[in-house]
Amino acid sequence: MANISIISGMNDIIDRYDGFIFDVWGVLHDGLSVFDGTVDVLETLATKDKQVVLLTNSPNRMHQIAQKLENMGIKRSLYKTIVSSGEAAYRALTERTDPFHASCGTKCFHMGDDVFMQALYDAAEAGAIEIVNSPQEAEFVCVSNPRGMHLDTDYLQKELEDMLERDMPLICLNPDVVVRIGDELYPCGGGITDQYAEMGGRTYYHGKPHNPVYETAHHLLGVQDKSKILAVGDSIRTDVTGGRNYGI
């Protein structure tokens, strides 16, 4: 097991690294407001010419996330770019370059709140998918953050069983199991996708801890030596596991 060092803050280790990959929700803000010291750290990194990429399991597209951060007081000049699971899903659905997404068909049902549908709306606008109103009409399902929707366990189990019987693919736009907003915890798509996978269903996860988003973030960061990159997150399941598996 690697030695674990206890630090008092980012200033203790900033000079060890050239590139930084930060989670967004739970690291920069709590969904409602930016954490104390966040902007100070980002400004310090900028003055030291460090490279910063934000890597998030948000099902939203990068321009939506950038605008939310701007509204919270985090300027776009404080990071190079954003890599999100929603952006990855949009590209996969429109490009269809891998066997899983190529096999999904075009009729898509979204399991989640409408506020998380921008990636799917944009994919539909591009002619890559058709959004339908029920799983029965669909050829595949995308799950984002259901919050209060589809959480009745009997109802959810029945839907997943019906999907399994039809061998329907399930695409996860947010592999997190829960997200904290202020002081409250809300469910995310990862738990539902895990349940479907355990039933034997075909699944694909966009986001951490899976390597493709780390490969994208690493490429955009522009720092080749992984030993000179620090990844910061708040989740053992996604951030720590993903970073270690990728070699950061």
mmCIF file of C-alpha atoms in Angstrom:
data_model
loop_
_atom_site.group_PDB
_atom_site.id
_atom_site.type_symbol
_atom_site.label_atom_id
_atom_site.label_comp_id
_atom_site.label_asym_id
_atom_site.label_seq_id
_atom_site.Cartn_x
_atom_site.Cartn_y
_atom_site.Cartn_z
ATOM 1 C CA MET A 1 0.000 0.000 0.000
ATOM 2 C CA ALA A 2 1.268 3.480 -0.883
ATOM 3 C CA ASN A 3 2.215 5.802 1.944
ATOM 4 C CA ILE A 4 -0.477 8.342 2.786
ATOM 5 C CA SER A 5 0.627 11.879 3.581
ATOM 6 C CA ILE A 6 -1.518 14.284 5.577
ATOM 7 C CA ILE A 7 -1.370 17.826 4.180
ATOM 8 C CA SER A 8 -2.744 21.092 5.521
ATOM 9 C CA GLY A 9 -3.766 22.405 2.104
ATOM 10 C CA MET A 10 -3.004 22.556 -1.603
ATOM 11 C CA ASN A 11 -0.081 24.928 -1.095
ATOM 12 C CA ASP A 12 1.839 22.041 0.503
ATOM 13 C CA ILE A 13 1.953 20.105 -2.778
ATOM 14 C CA ILE A 14 1.304 22.516 -5.651
ATOM 15 C CA ASP A 15 4.937 22.655 -6.736
ATOM 16 C CA ARG A 16 5.177 18.850 -7.062
ATOM 17 C CA TYR A 17 2.818 18.785 -10.049
ATOM 18 C CA ASP A 18 2.413 20.407 -13.453
ATOM 19 C CA GLY A 19 -1.174 19.346 -14.120
ATOM 20 C CA PHE A 20 -4.295 19.117 -11.980
ATOM 21 C CA ILE A 21 -7.546 17.257 -12.647
ATOM 22 C CA PHE A 22 -10.318 18.459 -10.344
ATOM 23 C CA ASP A 23 -13.721 16.969 -9.746
ATOM 24 C CA VAL A 24 -16.373 19.698 -9.724
ATOM 25 C CA TRP A 25 -19.356 18.814 -7.545
ATOM 26 C CA GLY A 26 -18.096 18.125 -4.019
ATOM 27 C CA VAL A 27 -14.643 19.626 -4.679
ATOM 28 C CA LEU A 28 -15.240 23.091 -6.129
ATOM 29 C CA HIS A 29 -18.813 23.533 -4.892
ATOM 30 C CA ASP A 30 -21.679 21.749 -3.116
ATOM 31 C CA GLY A 31 -24.280 22.322 -5.822
ATOM 32 C CA LEU A 32 -25.356 25.603 -4.284
ATOM 33 C CA SER A 33 -22.210 27.620 -3.577
ATOM 34 C CA VAL A 34 -18.440 27.510 -4.096
ATOM 35 C CA PHE A 35 -16.384 26.183 -1.183
ATOM 36 C CA ASP A 36 -14.195 28.635 0.701
ATOM 37 C CA GLY A 37 -10.723 28.842 -0.828
ATOM 38 C CA THR A 38 -11.661 27.310 -4.183
ATOM 39 C CA VAL A 39 -11.097 30.438 -6.254
ATOM 40 C CA ASP A 40 -7.907 31.243 -4.318
ATOM 41 C CA VAL A 41 -6.429 27.834 -5.176
ATOM 42 C CA LEU A 42 -7.363 28.115 -8.850
ATOM 43 C CA GLU A 43 -5.891 31.612 -9.034
ATOM 44 C CA THR A 44 -2.672 30.392 -7.401
ATOM 45 C CA LEU A 45 -2.408 27.574 -9.940
ATOM 46 C CA ALA A 46 -2.941 30.065 -12.759
ATOM 47 C CA THR A 47 -0.181 32.377 -11.506
ATOM 48 C CA LYS A 48 2.180 29.392 -11.366
ATOM 49 C CA ASP A 49 1.222 28.433 -14.946
ATOM 50 C CA LYS A 50 -0.167 25.058 -13.864
ATOM 51 C CA GLN A 51 -2.566 23.213 -16.182
ATOM 52 C CA VAL A 52 -6.082 22.540 -14.861
ATOM 53 C CA VAL A 53 -8.832 20.362 -16.348
ATOM 54 C CA LEU A 54 -12.175 19.805 -14.636
ATOM 55 C CA LEU A 55 -13.487 16.220 -14.799
ATOM 56 C CA THR A 56 -17.060 15.647 -13.701
ATOM 57 C CA ASN A 57 -19.727 12.960 -13.769
ATOM 58 C CA SER A 58 -22.361 15.573 -14.515
ATOM 59 C CA PRO A 59 -24.777 14.440 -17.247
ATOM 60 C CA ASN A 60 -24.753 18.029 -18.530
ATOM 61 C CA ARG A 61 -22.643 19.245 -21.437
ATOM 62 C CA MET A 62 -19.484 21.238 -20.852
ATOM 63 C CA HIS A 63 -20.934 24.627 -21.854
ATOM 64 C CA GLN A 64 -23.747 24.213 -19.296
ATOM 65 C CA ILE A 65 -21.266 23.379 -16.549
ATOM 66 C CA ALA A 66 -18.999 26.277 -17.500
ATOM 67 C CA GLN A 67 -21.931 28.684 -17.276
ATOM 68 C CA LYS A 68 -22.958 27.359 -13.848
ATOM 69 C CA LEU A 69 -19.392 27.779 -12.590
ATOM 70 C CA GLU A 70 -19.243 31.288 -14.046
ATOM 71 C CA ASN A 71 -22.461 32.138 -12.207
ATOM 72 C CA MET A 72 -20.869 30.865 -8.991
ATOM 73 C CA GLY A 73 -17.767 33.005 -9.463
ATOM 74 C CA ILE A 74 -15.339 30.551 -11.099
ATOM 75 C CA LYS A 75 -14.095 32.237 -14.259
ATOM 76 C CA ARG A 76 -13.382 30.226 -17.396
ATOM 77 C CA SER A 77 -9.842 31.615 -17.422
ATOM 78 C CA LEU A 78 -9.067 29.559 -14.283
ATOM 79 C CA TYR A 79 -9.111 26.184 -16.095
ATOM 80 C CA LYS A 80 -8.318 24.849 -19.576
ATOM 81 C CA THR A 81 -11.495 22.915 -20.241
ATOM 82 C CA ILE A 82 -14.157 20.622 -18.798
ATOM 83 C CA VAL A 83 -14.615 16.902 -19.443
ATOM 84 C CA SER A 84 -18.077 15.674 -18.447
ATOM 85 C CA SER A 85 -19.866 12.349 -18.675
ATOM 86 C CA GLY A 86 -22.716 14.122 -20.467
ATOM 87 C CA GLU A 87 -20.345 15.476 -23.101
ATOM 88 C CA ALA A 88 -18.820 12.010 -23.532
ATOM 89 C CA ALA A 89 -22.296 10.502 -23.978
ATOM 90 C CA TYR A 90 -23.248 13.122 -26.562
ATOM 91 C CA ARG A 91 -20.139 12.397 -28.612
ATOM 92 C CA ALA A 92 -20.597 8.633 -28.360
ATOM 93 C CA LEU A 93 -24.235 8.839 -29.472
ATOM 94 C CA THR A 94 -23.513 11.140 -32.402
ATOM 95 C CA GLU A 95 -20.298 9.495 -33.595
ATOM 96 C CA ARG A 96 -21.203 5.782 -33.012
ATOM 97 C CA THR A 97 -17.579 4.682 -33.396
ATOM 98 C CA ASP A 98 -17.631 1.903 -30.767
ATOM 99 C CA PRO A 99 -19.556 -1.387 -31.003
ATOM 100 C CA PHE A 100 -21.792 -0.725 -27.976
ATOM 101 C CA HIS A 101 -23.240 2.583 -29.147
ATOM 102 C CA ALA A 102 -23.361 1.395 -32.744
ATOM 103 C CA SER A 103 -25.688 -1.405 -31.582
ATOM 104 C CA CYS A 104 -28.113 0.806 -29.657
ATOM 105 C CA GLY A 105 -30.517 1.839 -32.383
ATOM 106 C CA THR A 106 -31.905 5.372 -32.406
ATOM 107 C CA LYS A 107 -35.048 5.429 -30.239
ATOM 108 C CA CYS A 108 -34.015 6.593 -26.764
ATOM 109 C CA PHE A 109 -35.950 6.860 -23.506
ATOM 110 C CA HIS A 110 -34.457 9.086 -20.808
ATOM 111 C CA MET A 111 -34.790 7.923 -17.205
ATOM 112 C CA GLY A 112 -34.184 11.057 -15.155
ATOM 113 C CA ASP A 113 -35.110 14.682 -14.619
ATOM 114 C CA ASP A 114 -35.656 16.798 -17.733
ATOM 115 C CA VAL A 115 -33.011 19.296 -16.583
ATOM 116 C CA PHE A 116 -30.362 16.675 -17.395
ATOM 117 C CA MET A 117 -31.479 16.053 -20.990
ATOM 118 C CA GLN A 118 -29.387 18.604 -22.897
ATOM 119 C CA ALA A 119 -26.926 16.016 -24.224
ATOM 120 C CA LEU A 120 -29.862 13.972 -25.530
ATOM 121 C CA TYR A 121 -31.680 17.005 -26.946
ATOM 122 C CA ASP A 122 -28.508 17.956 -28.810
ATOM 123 C CA ALA A 123 -28.016 14.396 -30.081
ATOM 124 C CA ALA A 124 -31.611 14.422 -31.325
ATOM 125 C CA GLU A 125 -31.056 17.814 -32.978
ATOM 126 C CA ALA A 126 -28.038 16.300 -34.741
ATOM 127 C CA GLY A 127 -30.246 13.496 -36.070
ATOM 128 C CA ALA A 128 -28.442 10.777 -34.108
ATOM 129 C CA ILE A 129 -31.336 9.725 -31.860
ATOM 130 C CA GLU A 130 -35.089 10.052 -31.449
ATOM 131 C CA ILE A 131 -36.323 10.729 -27.915
ATOM 132 C CA VAL A 132 -39.421 8.671 -27.046
ATOM 133 C CA ASN A 133 -41.819 8.876 -24.121
ATOM 134 C CA SER A 134 -41.628 5.376 -22.653
ATOM 135 C CA PRO A 135 -39.237 2.422 -22.392
ATOM 136 C CA GLN A 136 -41.735 0.361 -24.380
ATOM 137 C CA GLU A 137 -41.167 2.593 -27.426
ATOM 138 C CA ALA A 138 -37.391 2.693 -26.997
ATOM 139 C CA GLU A 139 -34.487 0.726 -28.428
ATOM 140 C CA PHE A 140 -32.206 1.832 -25.594
ATOM 141 C CA VAL A 141 -32.406 3.802 -22.341
ATOM 142 C CA CYS A 142 -30.204 6.567 -20.939
ATOM 143 C CA VAL A 143 -30.236 7.183 -17.194
ATOM 144 C CA SER A 144 -28.952 10.388 -15.611
ATOM 145 C CA ASN A 145 -29.996 11.730 -12.200
ATOM 146 C CA PRO A 146 -33.503 10.505 -11.383
ATOM 147 C CA ARG A 147 -33.923 12.476 -8.139
ATOM 148 C CA GLY A 148 -37.612 11.869 -7.341
ATOM 149 C CA MET A 149 -38.373 9.937 -10.517
ATOM 150 C CA HIS A 150 -38.491 6.176 -11.063
ATOM 151 C CA LEU A 151 -37.427 5.457 -7.489
ATOM 152 C CA ASP A 152 -40.320 3.237 -6.438
ATOM 153 C CA THR A 153 -38.403 -0.027 -6.081
ATOM 154 C CA ASP A 154 -41.183 -2.284 -7.380
ATOM 155 C CA TYR A 155 -41.780 -0.015 -10.384
ATOM 156 C CA LEU A 156 -38.071 0.238 -11.129
ATOM 157 C CA GLN A 157 -37.528 -3.513 -10.827
ATOM 158 C CA LYS A 158 -40.389 -4.174 -13.254
ATOM 159 C CA GLU A 159 -39.012 -1.671 -15.774
ATOM 160 C CA LEU A 160 -35.541 -3.184 -15.583
ATOM 161 C CA GLU A 161 -36.952 -6.701 -15.980
ATOM 162 C CA ASP A 162 -38.879 -5.592 -19.073
ATOM 163 C CA MET A 163 -35.733 -3.988 -20.479
ATOM 164 C CA LEU A 164 -33.721 -7.135 -19.780
ATOM 165 C CA GLU A 165 -36.297 -9.312 -21.523
ATOM 166 C CA ARG A 166 -35.882 -7.127 -24.618
ATOM 167 C CA ASP A 167 -32.069 -7.081 -24.268
ATOM 168 C CA MET A 168 -32.165 -3.280 -24.196
ATOM 169 C CA PRO A 169 -28.875 -1.430 -23.673
ATOM 170 C CA LEU A 170 -28.710 0.983 -20.730
ATOM 171 C CA ILE A 171 -26.340 3.953 -21.000
ATOM 172 C CA CYS A 172 -25.353 5.679 -17.769
ATOM 173 C CA LEU A 173 -24.793 9.441 -18.003
ATOM 174 C CA ASN A 174 -23.667 9.702 -14.368
ATOM 175 C CA PRO A 175 -21.963 6.718 -12.660
ATOM 176 C CA ASP A 176 -22.260 8.320 -9.210
ATOM 177 C CA VAL A 177 -24.653 6.544 -6.849
ATOM 178 C CA VAL A 178 -25.589 9.692 -4.918
ATOM 179 C CA VAL A 179 -24.821 13.407 -5.084
ATOM 180 C CA ARG A 180 -24.859 15.933 -2.243
ATOM 181 C CA ILE A 181 -26.711 19.189 -2.840
ATOM 182 C CA GLY A 182 -26.235 21.393 0.183
ATOM 183 C CA ASP A 183 -26.991 19.093 3.106
ATOM 184 C CA GLU A 184 -29.153 16.623 1.164
ATOM 185 C CA LEU A 185 -28.221 13.433 -0.716
ATOM 186 C CA TYR A 186 -29.946 12.600 -4.002
ATOM 187 C CA PRO A 187 -29.704 9.411 -6.125
ATOM 188 C CA CYS A 188 -27.797 9.312 -9.416
ATOM 189 C CA GLY A 189 -27.792 6.949 -12.365
ATOM 190 C CA GLY A 190 -24.917 4.761 -11.205
ATOM 191 C CA GLY A 191 -27.012 2.796 -8.734
ATOM 192 C CA ILE A 192 -29.700 1.980 -11.297
ATOM 193 C CA THR A 193 -27.103 0.989 -13.881
ATOM 194 C CA ASP A 194 -25.311 -1.214 -11.348
ATOM 195 C CA GLN A 195 -28.623 -2.936 -10.588
ATOM 196 C CA TYR A 196 -29.286 -3.594 -14.274
ATOM 197 C CA ALA A 197 -25.743 -4.907 -14.773
ATOM 198 C CA GLU A 198 -26.171 -7.300 -11.837
ATOM 199 C CA MET A 199 -29.336 -8.603 -13.513
ATOM 200 C CA GLY A 200 -27.278 -9.373 -16.623
ATOM 201 C CA GLY A 201 -28.262 -6.319 -18.651
ATOM 202 C CA ARG A 202 -26.038 -4.644 -21.221
ATOM 203 C CA THR A 203 -24.643 -1.420 -19.781
ATOM 204 C CA TYR A 204 -22.216 1.357 -20.652
ATOM 205 C CA TYR A 205 -20.936 3.922 -18.158
ATOM 206 C CA HIS A 206 -19.820 7.382 -19.270
ATOM 207 C CA GLY A 207 -17.615 9.060 -16.673
ATOM 208 C CA LYS A 208 -15.424 8.206 -13.718
ATOM 209 C CA PRO A 209 -14.024 5.744 -12.707
ATOM 210 C CA HIS A 210 -13.777 4.465 -16.285
ATOM 211 C CA ASN A 211 -10.653 5.093 -18.345
ATOM 212 C CA PRO A 212 -12.051 6.868 -21.450
ATOM 213 C CA VAL A 213 -12.793 10.137 -19.619
ATOM 214 C CA TYR A 214 -9.357 10.040 -17.980
ATOM 215 C CA GLU A 215 -7.748 9.518 -21.376
ATOM 216 C CA THR A 216 -9.616 12.566 -22.675
ATOM 217 C CA ALA A 217 -8.729 14.682 -19.641
ATOM 218 C CA HIS A 218 -5.078 13.611 -19.836
ATOM 219 C CA HIS A 219 -4.862 14.510 -23.520
ATOM 220 C CA LEU A 220 -6.481 17.921 -22.995
ATOM 221 C CA LEU A 221 -4.335 18.655 -19.951
ATOM 222 C CA GLY A 222 -1.194 18.500 -22.082
ATOM 223 C CA VAL A 223 1.022 17.026 -19.335
ATOM 224 C CA GLN A 224 2.367 13.685 -20.548
ATOM 225 C CA ASP A 225 4.095 12.456 -17.371
ATOM 226 C CA LYS A 226 1.371 10.981 -15.155
ATOM 227 C CA SER A 227 3.592 11.333 -12.086
ATOM 228 C CA LYS A 228 3.341 15.108 -12.551
ATOM 229 C CA ILE A 229 -0.479 15.065 -12.519
ATOM 230 C CA LEU A 230 -2.633 15.299 -9.394
ATOM 231 C CA ALA A 231 -6.287 14.222 -9.490
ATOM 232 C CA VAL A 232 -8.543 15.574 -6.734
ATOM 233 C CA GLY A 233 -12.004 14.201 -5.942
ATOM 234 C CA ASP A 234 -14.421 13.482 -3.115
ATOM 235 C CA SER A 235 -15.458 9.904 -3.954
ATOM 236 C CA ILE A 236 -13.573 6.662 -3.312
ATOM 237 C CA ARG A 237 -15.839 4.830 -5.785
ATOM 238 C CA THR A 238 -15.267 7.161 -8.723
ATOM 239 C CA ASP A 239 -12.464 9.700 -8.194
ATOM 240 C CA VAL A 240 -9.914 7.714 -6.211
ATOM 241 C CA THR A 241 -10.584 4.430 -8.009
ATOM 242 C CA GLY A 242 -10.531 6.075 -11.426
ATOM 243 C CA GLY A 243 -7.357 8.044 -10.790
ATOM 244 C CA ARG A 244 -5.471 5.054 -9.415
ATOM 245 C CA ASN A 245 -6.640 2.754 -12.207
ATOM 246 C CA TYR A 246 -5.431 5.276 -14.771
ATOM 247 C CA GLY A 247 -2.069 5.576 -13.063
ATOM 248 C CA ILE A 248 -2.374 9.052 -11.584
#
